[in-house]
Amino acid sequence: SGDWSSDVCSSDLAAQAAVAKMCAAANEVEQATLRHILQVREVLSPDQRAQYAKLINQQLCTMPGQP
């Protein structure tokens, strides 16, 4: 390689590409999860939907490690 600055820039670009790839993968997982939640909801009775909504809310709104 050339000087240290070109090595740092190359390393930074690789790290940025890896972060972008991880963010895209996380976004895909979030979208698939939401689609699944909505599909499950469609086959539930009104009472089951209410309980399901409560469970989903608890899972989405509770911080990890918090009761």
PDB file of C-alpha atoms in Angstrom:
ATOM      1  CA  SER A   1       0.000   0.000   0.000  1.00  0.00           C
ATOM      2  CA  GLY A   2       0.811   3.664  -0.212  1.00  0.00           C
ATOM      3  CA  ASP A   3       0.858   5.960   2.722  1.00  0.00           C
ATOM      4  CA  TRP A   4      -0.999   5.387   5.975  1.00  0.00           C
ATOM      5  CA  SER A   5      -3.838   7.762   5.006  1.00  0.00           C
ATOM      6  CA  SER A   6      -4.812   5.689   1.973  1.00  0.00           C
ATOM      7  CA  ASP A   7      -4.818   2.564   4.160  1.00  0.00           C
ATOM      8  CA  VAL A   8      -7.078   4.304   6.693  1.00  0.00           C
ATOM      9  CA  CYS A   9      -9.442   5.533   3.968  1.00  0.00           C
ATOM     10  CA  SER A  10      -9.618   2.058   2.436  1.00  0.00           C
ATOM     11  CA  SER A  11     -10.327   0.564   5.854  1.00  0.00           C
ATOM     12  CA  ASP A  12     -13.008   3.197   6.537  1.00  0.00           C
ATOM     13  CA  LEU A  13     -14.724   2.451   3.219  1.00  0.00           C
ATOM     14  CA  ALA A  14     -14.766  -1.270   3.973  1.00  0.00           C
ATOM     15  CA  ALA A  15     -16.248  -0.608   7.427  1.00  0.00           C
ATOM     16  CA  GLN A  16     -18.889   1.710   5.959  1.00  0.00           C
ATOM     17  CA  ALA A  17     -19.829  -0.928   3.378  1.00  0.00           C
ATOM     18  CA  ALA A  18     -20.143  -3.571   6.103  1.00  0.00           C
ATOM     19  CA  VAL A  19     -22.355  -1.289   8.215  1.00  0.00           C
ATOM     20  CA  ALA A  20     -24.557  -0.495   5.203  1.00  0.00           C
ATOM     21  CA  LYS A  21     -24.924  -4.210   4.475  1.00  0.00           C
ATOM     22  CA  MET A  22     -25.860  -4.943   8.104  1.00  0.00           C
ATOM     23  CA  CYS A  23     -28.421  -2.107   8.119  1.00  0.00           C
ATOM     24  CA  ALA A  24     -29.999  -3.404   4.911  1.00  0.00           C
ATOM     25  CA  ALA A  25     -30.217  -6.918   6.367  1.00  0.00           C
ATOM     26  CA  ALA A  26     -31.769  -5.598   9.600  1.00  0.00           C
ATOM     27  CA  ASN A  27     -34.314  -3.639   7.568  1.00  0.00           C
ATOM     28  CA  GLU A  28     -35.266  -6.763   5.616  1.00  0.00           C
ATOM     29  CA  VAL A  29     -35.749  -8.716   8.856  1.00  0.00           C
ATOM     30  CA  GLU A  30     -37.902  -5.939  10.335  1.00  0.00           C
ATOM     31  CA  GLN A  31     -40.099  -5.848   7.225  1.00  0.00           C
ATOM     32  CA  ALA A  32     -40.480  -9.643   7.189  1.00  0.00           C
ATOM     33  CA  THR A  33     -41.386  -9.622  10.892  1.00  0.00           C
ATOM     34  CA  LEU A  34     -44.025  -6.954  10.382  1.00  0.00           C
ATOM     35  CA  ARG A  35     -45.519  -8.862   7.430  1.00  0.00           C
ATOM     36  CA  HIS A  36     -45.655 -11.997   9.589  1.00  0.00           C
ATOM     37  CA  ILE A  37     -47.321 -10.165  12.492  1.00  0.00           C
ATOM     38  CA  LEU A  38     -49.984  -8.769  10.161  1.00  0.00           C
ATOM     39  CA  GLN A  39     -50.568 -12.150   8.491  1.00  0.00           C
ATOM     40  CA  VAL A  40     -51.032 -13.896  11.834  1.00  0.00           C
ATOM     41  CA  ARG A  41     -53.413 -11.151  12.967  1.00  0.00           C
ATOM     42  CA  GLU A  42     -55.679 -11.767   9.963  1.00  0.00           C
ATOM     43  CA  VAL A  43     -56.577 -15.316  11.044  1.00  0.00           C
ATOM     44  CA  LEU A  44     -57.396 -14.475  14.664  1.00  0.00           C
ATOM     45  CA  SER A  45     -60.780 -13.866  16.232  1.00  0.00           C
ATOM     46  CA  PRO A  46     -61.431 -10.378  17.675  1.00  0.00           C
ATOM     47  CA  ASP A  47     -60.632 -11.602  21.202  1.00  0.00           C
ATOM     48  CA  GLN A  48     -57.451 -13.288  20.007  1.00  0.00           C
ATOM     49  CA  ARG A  49     -56.478 -10.137  18.101  1.00  0.00           C
ATOM     50  CA  ALA A  50     -56.792  -8.091  21.278  1.00  0.00           C
ATOM     51  CA  GLN A  51     -54.538 -10.485  23.196  1.00  0.00           C
ATOM     52  CA  TYR A  52     -52.112 -10.699  20.277  1.00  0.00           C
ATOM     53  CA  ALA A  53     -51.924  -6.903  20.090  1.00  0.00           C
ATOM     54  CA  LYS A  54     -51.176  -6.764  23.816  1.00  0.00           C
ATOM     55  CA  LEU A  55     -48.386  -9.349  23.465  1.00  0.00           C
ATOM     56  CA  ILE A  56     -46.876  -7.623  20.444  1.00  0.00           C
ATOM     57  CA  ASN A  57     -47.004  -4.281  22.246  1.00  0.00           C
ATOM     58  CA  GLN A  58     -45.234  -5.775  25.263  1.00  0.00           C
ATOM     59  CA  GLN A  59     -42.512  -7.239  23.064  1.00  0.00           C
ATOM     60  CA  LEU A  60     -41.982  -4.086  21.016  1.00  0.00           C
ATOM     61  CA  CYS A  61     -42.238  -1.554  23.809  1.00  0.00           C
ATOM     62  CA  THR A  62     -40.299  -3.283  26.578  1.00  0.00           C
ATOM     63  CA  MET A  63     -36.629  -2.462  26.857  1.00  0.00           C
ATOM     64  CA  PRO A  64     -34.336  -5.505  27.011  1.00  0.00           C
ATOM     65  CA  GLY A  65     -33.671  -6.421  30.608  1.00  0.00           C
ATOM     66  CA  GLN A  66     -36.756  -4.560  31.857  1.00  0.00           C
ATOM     67  CA  PRO A  67     -39.814  -6.370  33.236  1.00  0.00           C
TER      68      PRO A  67
END
